[in-house]
Coordinates of C-alpha atoms in Angstrom, one line a residue:
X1 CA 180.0 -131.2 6.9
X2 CA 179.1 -128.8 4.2
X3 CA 181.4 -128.7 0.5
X4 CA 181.1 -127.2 -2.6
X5 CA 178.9 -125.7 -3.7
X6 CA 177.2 -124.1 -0.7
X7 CA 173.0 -124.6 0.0
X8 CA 171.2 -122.8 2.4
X9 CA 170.7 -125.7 5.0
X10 CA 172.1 -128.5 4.1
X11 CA 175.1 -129.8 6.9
X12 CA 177.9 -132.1 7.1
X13 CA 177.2 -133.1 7.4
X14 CA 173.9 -132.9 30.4
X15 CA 174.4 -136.1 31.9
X16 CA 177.0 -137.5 34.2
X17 CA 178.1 -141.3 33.2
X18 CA 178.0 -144.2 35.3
X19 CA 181.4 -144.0 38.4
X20 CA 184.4 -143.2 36.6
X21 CA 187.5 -145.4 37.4
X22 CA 191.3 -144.5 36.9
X23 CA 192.3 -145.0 33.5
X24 CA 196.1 -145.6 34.1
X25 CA 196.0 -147.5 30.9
X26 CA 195.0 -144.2 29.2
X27 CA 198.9 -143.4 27.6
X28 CA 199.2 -146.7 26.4
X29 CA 195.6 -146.6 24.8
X30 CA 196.5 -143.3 22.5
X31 CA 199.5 -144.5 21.4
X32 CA 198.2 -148.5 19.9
X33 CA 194.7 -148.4 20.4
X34 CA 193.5 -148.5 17.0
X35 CA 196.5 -150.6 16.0
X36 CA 195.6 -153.4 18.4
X37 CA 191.9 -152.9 17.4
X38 CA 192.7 -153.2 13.1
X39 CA 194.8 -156.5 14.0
X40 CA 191.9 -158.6 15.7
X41 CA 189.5 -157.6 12.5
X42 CA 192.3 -158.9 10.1
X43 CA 193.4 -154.9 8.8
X44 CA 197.1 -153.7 8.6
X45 CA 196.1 -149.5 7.9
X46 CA 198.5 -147.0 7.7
X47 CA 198.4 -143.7 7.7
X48 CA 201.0 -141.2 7.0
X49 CA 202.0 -138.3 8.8
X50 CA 200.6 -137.2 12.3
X51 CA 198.2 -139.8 12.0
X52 CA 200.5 -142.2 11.8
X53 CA 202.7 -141.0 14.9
X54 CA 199.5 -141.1 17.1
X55 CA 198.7 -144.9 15.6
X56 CA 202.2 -146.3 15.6
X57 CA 205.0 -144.6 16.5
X58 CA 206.7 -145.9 14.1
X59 CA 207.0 -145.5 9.9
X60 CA 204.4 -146.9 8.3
X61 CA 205.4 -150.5 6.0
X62 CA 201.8 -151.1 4.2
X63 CA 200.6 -149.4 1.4
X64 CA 198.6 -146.3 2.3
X65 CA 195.1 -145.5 0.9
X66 CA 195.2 -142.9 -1.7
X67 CA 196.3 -139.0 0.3
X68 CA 196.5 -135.6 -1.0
X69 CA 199.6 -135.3 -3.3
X70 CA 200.9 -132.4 -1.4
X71 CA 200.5 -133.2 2.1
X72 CA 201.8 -130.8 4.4
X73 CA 204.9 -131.3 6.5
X74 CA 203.4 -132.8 9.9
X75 CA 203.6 -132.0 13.5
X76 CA 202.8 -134.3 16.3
X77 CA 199.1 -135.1 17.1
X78 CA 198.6 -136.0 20.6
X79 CA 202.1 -136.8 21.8
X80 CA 203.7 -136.5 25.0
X81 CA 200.5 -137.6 27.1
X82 CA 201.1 -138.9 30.3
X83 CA 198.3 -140.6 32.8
X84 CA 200.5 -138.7 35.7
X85 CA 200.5 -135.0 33.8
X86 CA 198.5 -132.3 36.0
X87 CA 194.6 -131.4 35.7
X88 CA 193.3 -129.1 34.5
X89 CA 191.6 -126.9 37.2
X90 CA 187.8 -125.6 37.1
X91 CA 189.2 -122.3 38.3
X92 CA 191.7 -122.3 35.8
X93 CA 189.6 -123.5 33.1
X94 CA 186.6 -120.5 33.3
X95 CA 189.6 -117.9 33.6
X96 CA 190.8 -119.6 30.3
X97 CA 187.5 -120.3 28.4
X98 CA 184.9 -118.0 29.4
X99 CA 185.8 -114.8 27.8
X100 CA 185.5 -117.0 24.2
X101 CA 183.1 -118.6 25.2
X102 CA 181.3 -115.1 25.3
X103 CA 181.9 -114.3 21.0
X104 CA 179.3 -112.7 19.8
X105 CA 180.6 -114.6 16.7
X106 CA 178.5 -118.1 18.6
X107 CA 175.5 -116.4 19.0
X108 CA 173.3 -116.6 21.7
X109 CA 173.8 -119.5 23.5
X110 CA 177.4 -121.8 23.5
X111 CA 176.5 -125.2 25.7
X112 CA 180.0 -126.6 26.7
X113 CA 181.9 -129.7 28.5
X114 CA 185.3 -130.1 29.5
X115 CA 186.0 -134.0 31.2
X116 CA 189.4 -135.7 32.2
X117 CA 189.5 -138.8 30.2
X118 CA 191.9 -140.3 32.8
X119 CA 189.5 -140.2 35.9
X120 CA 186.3 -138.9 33.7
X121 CA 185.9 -135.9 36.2
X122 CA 183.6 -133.2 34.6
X123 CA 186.2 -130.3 34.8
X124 CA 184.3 -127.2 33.3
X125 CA 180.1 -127.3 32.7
X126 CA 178.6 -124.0 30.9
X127 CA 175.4 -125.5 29.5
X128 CA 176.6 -129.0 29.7
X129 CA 173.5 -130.5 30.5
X130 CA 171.4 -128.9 28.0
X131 CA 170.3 -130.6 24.8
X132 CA 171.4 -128.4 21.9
X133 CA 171.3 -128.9 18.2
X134 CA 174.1 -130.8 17.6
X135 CA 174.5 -131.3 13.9
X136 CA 177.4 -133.7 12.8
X137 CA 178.4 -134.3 16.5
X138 CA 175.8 -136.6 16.5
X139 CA 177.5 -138.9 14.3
X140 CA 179.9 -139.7 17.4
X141 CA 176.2 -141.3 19.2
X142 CA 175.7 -142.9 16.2
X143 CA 179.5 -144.4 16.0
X144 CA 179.5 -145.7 19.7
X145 CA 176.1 -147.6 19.1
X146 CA 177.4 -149.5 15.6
X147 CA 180.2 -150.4 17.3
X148 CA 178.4 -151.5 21.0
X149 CA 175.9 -153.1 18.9
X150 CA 177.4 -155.4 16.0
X151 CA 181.4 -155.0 17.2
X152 CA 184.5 -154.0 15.1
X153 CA 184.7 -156.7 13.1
X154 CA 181.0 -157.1 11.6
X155 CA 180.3 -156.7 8.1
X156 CA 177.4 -156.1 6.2
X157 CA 176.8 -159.0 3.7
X158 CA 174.9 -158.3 0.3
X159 CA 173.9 -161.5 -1.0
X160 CA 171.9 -162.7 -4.3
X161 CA 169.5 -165.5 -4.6
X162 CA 167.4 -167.4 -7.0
X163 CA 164.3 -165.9 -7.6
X164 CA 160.9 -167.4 -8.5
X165 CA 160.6 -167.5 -11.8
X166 CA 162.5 -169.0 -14.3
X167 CA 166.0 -166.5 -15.2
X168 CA 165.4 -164.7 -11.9
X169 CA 168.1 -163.3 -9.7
X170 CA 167.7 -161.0 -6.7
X171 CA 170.2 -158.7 -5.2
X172 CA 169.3 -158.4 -1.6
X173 CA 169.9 -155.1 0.0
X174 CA 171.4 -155.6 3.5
X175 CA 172.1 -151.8 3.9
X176 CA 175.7 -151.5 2.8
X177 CA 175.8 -148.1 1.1
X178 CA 179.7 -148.4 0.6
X179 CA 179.0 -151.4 -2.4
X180 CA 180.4 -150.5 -5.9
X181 CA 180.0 -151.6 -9.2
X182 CA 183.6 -152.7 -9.9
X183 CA 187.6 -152.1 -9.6
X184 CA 187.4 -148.6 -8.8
X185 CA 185.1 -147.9 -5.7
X186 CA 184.6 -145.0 -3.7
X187 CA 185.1 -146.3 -0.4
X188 CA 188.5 -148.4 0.0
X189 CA 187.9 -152.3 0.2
X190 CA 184.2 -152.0 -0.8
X191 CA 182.2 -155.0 -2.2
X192 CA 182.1 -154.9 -6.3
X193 CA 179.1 -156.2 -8.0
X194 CA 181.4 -157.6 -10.9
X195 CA 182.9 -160.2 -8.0
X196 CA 179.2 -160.5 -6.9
X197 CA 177.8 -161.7 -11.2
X198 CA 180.8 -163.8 -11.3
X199 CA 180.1 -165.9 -8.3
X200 CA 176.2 -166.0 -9.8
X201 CA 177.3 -166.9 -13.0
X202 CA 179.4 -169.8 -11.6
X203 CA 176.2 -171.0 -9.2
X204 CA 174.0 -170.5 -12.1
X205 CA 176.1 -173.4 -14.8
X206 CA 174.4 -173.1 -17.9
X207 CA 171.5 -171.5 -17.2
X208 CA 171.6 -167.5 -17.9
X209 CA 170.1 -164.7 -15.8
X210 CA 167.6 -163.0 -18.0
X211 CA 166.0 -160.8 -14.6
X212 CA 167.4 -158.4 -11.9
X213 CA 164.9 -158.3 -9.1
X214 CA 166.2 -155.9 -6.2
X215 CA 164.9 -156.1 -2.5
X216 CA 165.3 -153.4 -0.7
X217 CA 162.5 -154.3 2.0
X218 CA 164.5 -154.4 4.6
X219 CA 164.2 -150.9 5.6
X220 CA 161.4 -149.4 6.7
X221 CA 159.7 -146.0 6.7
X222 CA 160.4 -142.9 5.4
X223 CA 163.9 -142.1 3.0
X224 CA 164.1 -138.6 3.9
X225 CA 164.1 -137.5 7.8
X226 CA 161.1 -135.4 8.3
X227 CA 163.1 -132.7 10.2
X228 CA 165.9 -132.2 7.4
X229 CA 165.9 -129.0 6.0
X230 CA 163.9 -128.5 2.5
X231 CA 166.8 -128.8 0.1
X232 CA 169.0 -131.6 1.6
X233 CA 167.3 -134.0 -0.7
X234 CA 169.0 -132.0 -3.4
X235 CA 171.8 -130.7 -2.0
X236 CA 174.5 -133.6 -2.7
X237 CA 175.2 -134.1 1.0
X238 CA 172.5 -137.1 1.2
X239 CA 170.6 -140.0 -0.5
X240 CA 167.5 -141.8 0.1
X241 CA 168.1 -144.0 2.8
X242 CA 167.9 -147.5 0.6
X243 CA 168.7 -150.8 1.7
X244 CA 170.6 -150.9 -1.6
X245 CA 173.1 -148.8 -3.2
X246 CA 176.8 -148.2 -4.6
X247 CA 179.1 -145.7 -3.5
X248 CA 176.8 -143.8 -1.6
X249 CA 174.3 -143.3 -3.6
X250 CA 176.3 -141.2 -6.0
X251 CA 176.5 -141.2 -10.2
X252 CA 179.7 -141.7 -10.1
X253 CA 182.7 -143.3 -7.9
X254 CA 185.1 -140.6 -9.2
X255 CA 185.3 -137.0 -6.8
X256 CA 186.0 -136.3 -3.0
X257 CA 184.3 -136.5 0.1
X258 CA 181.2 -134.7 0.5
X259 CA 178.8 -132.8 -2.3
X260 CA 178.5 -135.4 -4.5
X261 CA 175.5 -135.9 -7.7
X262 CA 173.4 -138.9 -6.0
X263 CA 170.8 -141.0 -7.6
X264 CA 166.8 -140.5 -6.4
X265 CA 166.6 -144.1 -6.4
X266 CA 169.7 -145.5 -5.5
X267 CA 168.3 -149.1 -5.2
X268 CA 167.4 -148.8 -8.7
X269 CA 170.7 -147.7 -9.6
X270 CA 172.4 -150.5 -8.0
X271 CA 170.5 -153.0 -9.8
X272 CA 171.0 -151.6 -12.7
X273 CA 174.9 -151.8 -12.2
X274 CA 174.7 -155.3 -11.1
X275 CA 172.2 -155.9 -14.4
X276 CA 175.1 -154.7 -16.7
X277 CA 177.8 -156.8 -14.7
X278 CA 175.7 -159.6 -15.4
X279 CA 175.3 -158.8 -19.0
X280 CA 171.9 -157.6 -19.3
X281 CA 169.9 -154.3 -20.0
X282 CA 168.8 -151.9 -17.6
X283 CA 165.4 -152.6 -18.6
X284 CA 165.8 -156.3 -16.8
X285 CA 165.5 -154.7 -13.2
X286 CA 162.8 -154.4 -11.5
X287 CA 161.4 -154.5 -7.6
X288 CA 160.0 -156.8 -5.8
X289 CA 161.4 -159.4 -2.7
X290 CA 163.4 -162.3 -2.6
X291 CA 161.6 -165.6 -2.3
X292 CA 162.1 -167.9 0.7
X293 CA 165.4 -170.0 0.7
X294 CA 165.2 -173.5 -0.2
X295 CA 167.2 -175.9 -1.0
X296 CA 170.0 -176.0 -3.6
X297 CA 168.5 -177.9 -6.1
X298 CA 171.2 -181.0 -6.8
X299 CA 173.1 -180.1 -10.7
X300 CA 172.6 -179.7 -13.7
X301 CA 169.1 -178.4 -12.7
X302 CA 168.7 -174.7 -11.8
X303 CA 168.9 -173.7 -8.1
X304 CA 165.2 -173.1 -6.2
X305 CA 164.2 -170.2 -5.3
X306 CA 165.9 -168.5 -2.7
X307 CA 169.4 -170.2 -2.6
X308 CA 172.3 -168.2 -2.5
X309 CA 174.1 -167.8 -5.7
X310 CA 176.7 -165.0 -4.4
X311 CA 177.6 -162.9 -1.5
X312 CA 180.2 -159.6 -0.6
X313 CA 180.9 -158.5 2.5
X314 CA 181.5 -154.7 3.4
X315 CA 184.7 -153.3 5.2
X316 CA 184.5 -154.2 8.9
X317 CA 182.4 -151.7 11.1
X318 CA 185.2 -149.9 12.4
X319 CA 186.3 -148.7 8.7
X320 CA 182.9 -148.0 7.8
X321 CA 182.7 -145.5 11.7
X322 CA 186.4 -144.2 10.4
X323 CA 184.9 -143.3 6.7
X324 CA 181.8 -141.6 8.4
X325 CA 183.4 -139.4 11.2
X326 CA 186.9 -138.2 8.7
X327 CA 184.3 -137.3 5.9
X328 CA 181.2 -136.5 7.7
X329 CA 179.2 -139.1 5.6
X330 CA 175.7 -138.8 6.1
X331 CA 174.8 -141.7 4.3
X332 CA 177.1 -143.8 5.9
X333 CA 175.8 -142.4 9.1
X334 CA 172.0 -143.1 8.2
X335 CA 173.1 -146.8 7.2
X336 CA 174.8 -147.3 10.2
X337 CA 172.1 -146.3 12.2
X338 CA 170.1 -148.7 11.0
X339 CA 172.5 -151.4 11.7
X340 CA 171.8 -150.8 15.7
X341 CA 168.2 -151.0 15.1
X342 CA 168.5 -154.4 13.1
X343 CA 171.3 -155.5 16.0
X344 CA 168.4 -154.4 18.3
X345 CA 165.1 -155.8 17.2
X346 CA 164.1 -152.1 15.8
X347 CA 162.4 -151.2 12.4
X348 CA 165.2 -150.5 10.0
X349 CA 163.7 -146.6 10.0
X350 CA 164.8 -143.3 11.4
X351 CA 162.3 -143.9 14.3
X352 CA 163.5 -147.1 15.0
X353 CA 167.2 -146.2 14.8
X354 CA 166.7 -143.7 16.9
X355 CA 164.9 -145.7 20.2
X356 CA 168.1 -148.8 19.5
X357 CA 170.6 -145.9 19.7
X358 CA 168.9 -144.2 22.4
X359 CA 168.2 -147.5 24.9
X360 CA 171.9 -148.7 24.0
X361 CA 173.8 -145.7 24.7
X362 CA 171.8 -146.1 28.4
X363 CA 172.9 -149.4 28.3
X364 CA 176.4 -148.1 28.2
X365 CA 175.9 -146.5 31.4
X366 CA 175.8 -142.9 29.7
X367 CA 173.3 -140.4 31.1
X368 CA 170.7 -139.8 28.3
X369 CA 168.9 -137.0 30.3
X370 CA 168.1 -134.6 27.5
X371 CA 169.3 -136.7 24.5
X372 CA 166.4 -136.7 21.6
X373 CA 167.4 -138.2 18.2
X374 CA 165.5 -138.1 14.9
X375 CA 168.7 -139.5 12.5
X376 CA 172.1 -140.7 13.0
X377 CA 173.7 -138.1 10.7
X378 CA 173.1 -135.3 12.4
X379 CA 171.0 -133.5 9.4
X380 CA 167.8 -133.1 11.5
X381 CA 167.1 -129.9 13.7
X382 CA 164.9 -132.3 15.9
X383 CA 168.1 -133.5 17.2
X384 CA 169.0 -132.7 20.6
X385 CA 172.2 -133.6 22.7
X386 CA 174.0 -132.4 25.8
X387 CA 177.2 -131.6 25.5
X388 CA 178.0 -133.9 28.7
X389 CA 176.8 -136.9 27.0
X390 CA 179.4 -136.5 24.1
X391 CA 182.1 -135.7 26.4
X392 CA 181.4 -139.0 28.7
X393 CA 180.7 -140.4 25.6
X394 CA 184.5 -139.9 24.4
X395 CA 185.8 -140.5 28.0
X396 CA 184.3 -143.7 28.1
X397 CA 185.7 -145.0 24.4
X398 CA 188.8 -144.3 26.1
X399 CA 188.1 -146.7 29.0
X400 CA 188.7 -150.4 28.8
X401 CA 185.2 -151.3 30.6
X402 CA 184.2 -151.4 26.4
X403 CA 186.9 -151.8 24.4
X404 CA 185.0 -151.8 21.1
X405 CA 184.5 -148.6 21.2
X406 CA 188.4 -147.4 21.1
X407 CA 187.1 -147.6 17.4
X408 CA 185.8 -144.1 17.4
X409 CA 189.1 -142.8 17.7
X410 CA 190.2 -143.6 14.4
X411 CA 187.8 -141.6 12.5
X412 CA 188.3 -138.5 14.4
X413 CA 190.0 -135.8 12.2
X414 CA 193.4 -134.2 13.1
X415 CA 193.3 -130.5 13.6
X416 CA 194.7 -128.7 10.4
X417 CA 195.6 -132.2 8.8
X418 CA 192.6 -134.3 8.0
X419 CA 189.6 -135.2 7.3
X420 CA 186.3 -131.9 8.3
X421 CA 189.8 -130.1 9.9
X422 CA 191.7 -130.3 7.2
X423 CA 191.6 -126.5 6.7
X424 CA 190.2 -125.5 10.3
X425 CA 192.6 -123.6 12.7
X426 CA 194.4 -121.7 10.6
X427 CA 193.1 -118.0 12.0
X428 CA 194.8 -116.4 14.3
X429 CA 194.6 -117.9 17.9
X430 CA 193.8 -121.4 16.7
X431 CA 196.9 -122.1 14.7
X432 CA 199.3 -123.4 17.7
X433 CA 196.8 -126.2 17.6
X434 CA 197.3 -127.5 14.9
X435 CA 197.8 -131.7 15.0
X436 CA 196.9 -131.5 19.3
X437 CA 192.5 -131.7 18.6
X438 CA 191.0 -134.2 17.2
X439 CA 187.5 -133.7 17.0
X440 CA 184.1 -134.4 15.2
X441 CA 182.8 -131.1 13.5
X442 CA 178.4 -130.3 12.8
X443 CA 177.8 -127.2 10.9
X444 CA 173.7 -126.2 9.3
X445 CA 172.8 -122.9 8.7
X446 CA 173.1 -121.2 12.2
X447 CA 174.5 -124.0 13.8
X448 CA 178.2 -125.0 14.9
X449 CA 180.0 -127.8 16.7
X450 CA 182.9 -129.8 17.7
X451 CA 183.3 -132.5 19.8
X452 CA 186.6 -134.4 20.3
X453 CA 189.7 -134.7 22.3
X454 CA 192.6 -132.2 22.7
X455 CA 195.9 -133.0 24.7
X456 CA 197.1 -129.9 26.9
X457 CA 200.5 -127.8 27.4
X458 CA 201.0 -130.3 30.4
X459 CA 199.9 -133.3 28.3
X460 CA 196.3 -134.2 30.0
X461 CA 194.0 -135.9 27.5
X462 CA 190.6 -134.6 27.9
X463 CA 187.4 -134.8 26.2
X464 CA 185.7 -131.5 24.8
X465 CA 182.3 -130.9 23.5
X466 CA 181.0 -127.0 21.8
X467 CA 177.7 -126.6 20.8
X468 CA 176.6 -123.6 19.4
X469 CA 172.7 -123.3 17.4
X470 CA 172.2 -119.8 17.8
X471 CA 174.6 -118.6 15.2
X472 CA 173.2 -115.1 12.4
X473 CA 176.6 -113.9 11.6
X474 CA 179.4 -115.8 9.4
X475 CA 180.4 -119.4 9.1
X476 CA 183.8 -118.6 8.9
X477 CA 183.4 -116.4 12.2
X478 CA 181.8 -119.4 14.4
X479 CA 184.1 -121.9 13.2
X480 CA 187.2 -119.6 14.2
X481 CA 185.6 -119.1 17.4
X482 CA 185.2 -122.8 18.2
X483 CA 188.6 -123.5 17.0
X484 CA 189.8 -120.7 19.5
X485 CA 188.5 -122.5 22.3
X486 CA 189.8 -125.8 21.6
X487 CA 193.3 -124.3 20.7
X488 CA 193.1 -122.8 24.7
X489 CA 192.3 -125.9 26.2
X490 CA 195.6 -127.1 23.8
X491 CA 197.8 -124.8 24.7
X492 CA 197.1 -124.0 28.5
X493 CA 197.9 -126.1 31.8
X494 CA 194.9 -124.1 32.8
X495 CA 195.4 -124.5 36.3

């Protein structure tokens, strides 16, 4: 999503499945899903608030990651759902829908999906099949294929070996873009260079660094997508898509989510860092590739060339899908995408992301009729997606045929609470939904989106997907439209 201060372009930021089966799991799933699924990777996370009712049911007895200091009083989010509660009709859904689905507000064309998540029925189709621009949304493709592809608990492992010459160390890129230079990160439970130069120093004995070589060959191709918009290089919302970098490629870990001062060569930057935490100058980095492992050379000699002196490991993959979907993190969402292509045999590059994400999601059994992806952040206008696929998408998270991808579900943001909807559905006609969506946002310049998953007045759970990339008039005017229609299919029975 888009922050402060506003550019011109810059963003965020169809088919039928395979048979659907009953989900009578389905109640059980919203209430501990992501409970159960933090427990087998080793994480107790609490959340306040509605969050925290959907996740628990319970008060929360961990410490909480740092929240706004005046949080609002919270509603429920998503309670009261019951597998047996009544459908929502087609019927009663375009008696509903269709007349906001008309704004002039969206523009010219609004491509929409309704589907039950218990049976995964397609319950209301108005342009479902058509690949539209989908900005942000398409972080939720890019989610389900990190998580199918490398699993909940995989983390991303910067290492540092010996290099060639004599006083040589290399950091290895590995393509964790949540690293930071010490006690203070931006992401929660990131890897810190300082804990990286003390493990090298302890490898290295006696001997002292005197060279930071960084390796960043293990992605490919170009840094900047070639169908992002002119400015998003400069427009905070992005960095160059390195193998290497701290806190997302930003100057500094202090600020919020979003626009952000970022670094033009992040890998450099990093390096740098990690050339300070060893005690050297910035002008002892420089490029180049790690040397083959060896090895260890038996004490007091050095070690040879390519042993491993240190090693961090990133949060597991389903905080680093739960940091990109609240915040709308591009960068997390380009370094993600990668991860399926490296999981998949695919050059570490936007192309190659793009066929792993592509052939997986298949894979999956999800009808990719339509689907065309250029970047896993949703940033390029070459991106098309069907409104069908995200809503089968969502229903089939919510399925237990693949459970690692219940994973989504914690990143979503909570309507007029958190995250891209922290301040969405406050207008007039939107506000009775408050804490009852949650849902992935995509806005560029003429452009609008949400995908998620809303609870009706009966308590059905169903999957919803608005796509919108005809938009001249307002932001604020397309976004309160969207949010209309997601607040109807919240607060009807629509039958």
């Amino acid at each position: 999503m888009r922050g402060t201060p506003p550019t011109p372009a810059a963003a965020s930021q169809g088919g039928a499945a395979a048979p659907w089966r009953r989900r009578t799991g389905l109640v059980a799933w919203l209430a501990a899903v992501v409970v159960v699924v933090l427990a087998a990777v080793g994480l107790v996370i609490s959340r306040p608030g509605p969050v925290g009712r959907l996740l628990t049911r319970a008060p929360a007895t961990t410490t909480a990651p740092t929240v706004r200091p005046t949080e609002p009083t919270p509603g429920p989010v998503l309670v009261g759902l019951s597998a047996d509660a009544p459908t929502p009709t087609a019927a009663g859904l375009r008696a509903a829908i269709d007349t906001f689905v008309g704004d002039p507000a969206l523009g010219g064309r609004v491509d929409m999906s309704v589907r039950d998540m218990v049976t995964g029925d397609a319950l209301y189709d108005h342009g479902g099949a058509v690949g539209t621009i989908p900005a942000s949304t398409t972080k939720l493709t890019t989610a389900a294929a990190a998580l199918a592809a490398r699993g909940q608990a995989y983390t991303i492992t910067t290492r540092v070996v010996a290099g060639a010459g004599p006083g040589e160390v290399v950091i290895v890129g590995a393509g964790d873009p949540t690293l930071s230079a010490g006690k203070n990160p931006f992401y929660p439970g990131a890897a810190r260079l300082d804990v990286l130069a003390a493990q090298v120093r302890t490898a290295l004995g006696a001997a002292r660094p005197t060279t930071v070589i960084v390796d960043g060959t293990l992605y490919d191709g170009p840094v900047y997508e070639p169908g992002w918009d002119s400015d998003i290089p400069t427009s905070g919302f992005a960095a160059p898509a390195t193998a290497l970098m701290i806190d997302g490629g930003r100057l500094t870990a202090k600020g919020a989510p979003g626009y952000a001062k970022r670094s033009s060569r992040p890998d450099l930057a990093a390096g740098r860092a990690f050339a300070k935490a060893l005690g050297l100058p910035a002008s002892a980095v420089a490029t180049g590739k790690a040397p083959g492992a060896t090895a260890a050379t038996a004490s007091p000699a050095p070690p040879g060339p390519g042993t491993t002196l240190g090693s961090v490991a990133s949060p597991p993959m389903i905080r680093l899908v739960e940091f990109m979907l609240r915040d709308s993190d591009n960068v997390l969402a380009e370094a993600l995408d990668r991860q399926v292509a490296l999981a998949r045999n695919e050059p570490a590059s936007f192309a190659g992301a793009a066929k792993a994400v592509t052939a997986l999601l298949g894979e999956l059994g999800l009808d990719t009729t339509g689907l065309v992806l250029a970047d896993g952040s949703g940033l390029s206008r070459t991106n098309r997606i069907p409104p069908a696929l995200l809503t089968a998408l969502l229903a089939k998270a919510a399925g237990t045929d693949h459970p690692e991808l219940s994973g989504i579900f914690a990143g979503l943001p909570v309507a007029a609470w958190s995250g891209t909807l922290g301040d969405r559905f406050q207008a007039s006609g939107a506000k009775g939904a408050a804490g009852a969506v949650r849902a992935k946002t995509g806005t560029l310049t003429g452009v609008h989106a949400m995908a998620g998953v809303v609870t009706t007045a009966d308590g059905r759970a169903l999957s919803f997907a608005i796509l919108t990339d005809r938009v001249t008039g307002p932001d604020d005017a397309a976004q309160q439209g969207i949010d209309r229609i997601a607040a109807t299919l919240a607060g009807c029975g629509c039958r």
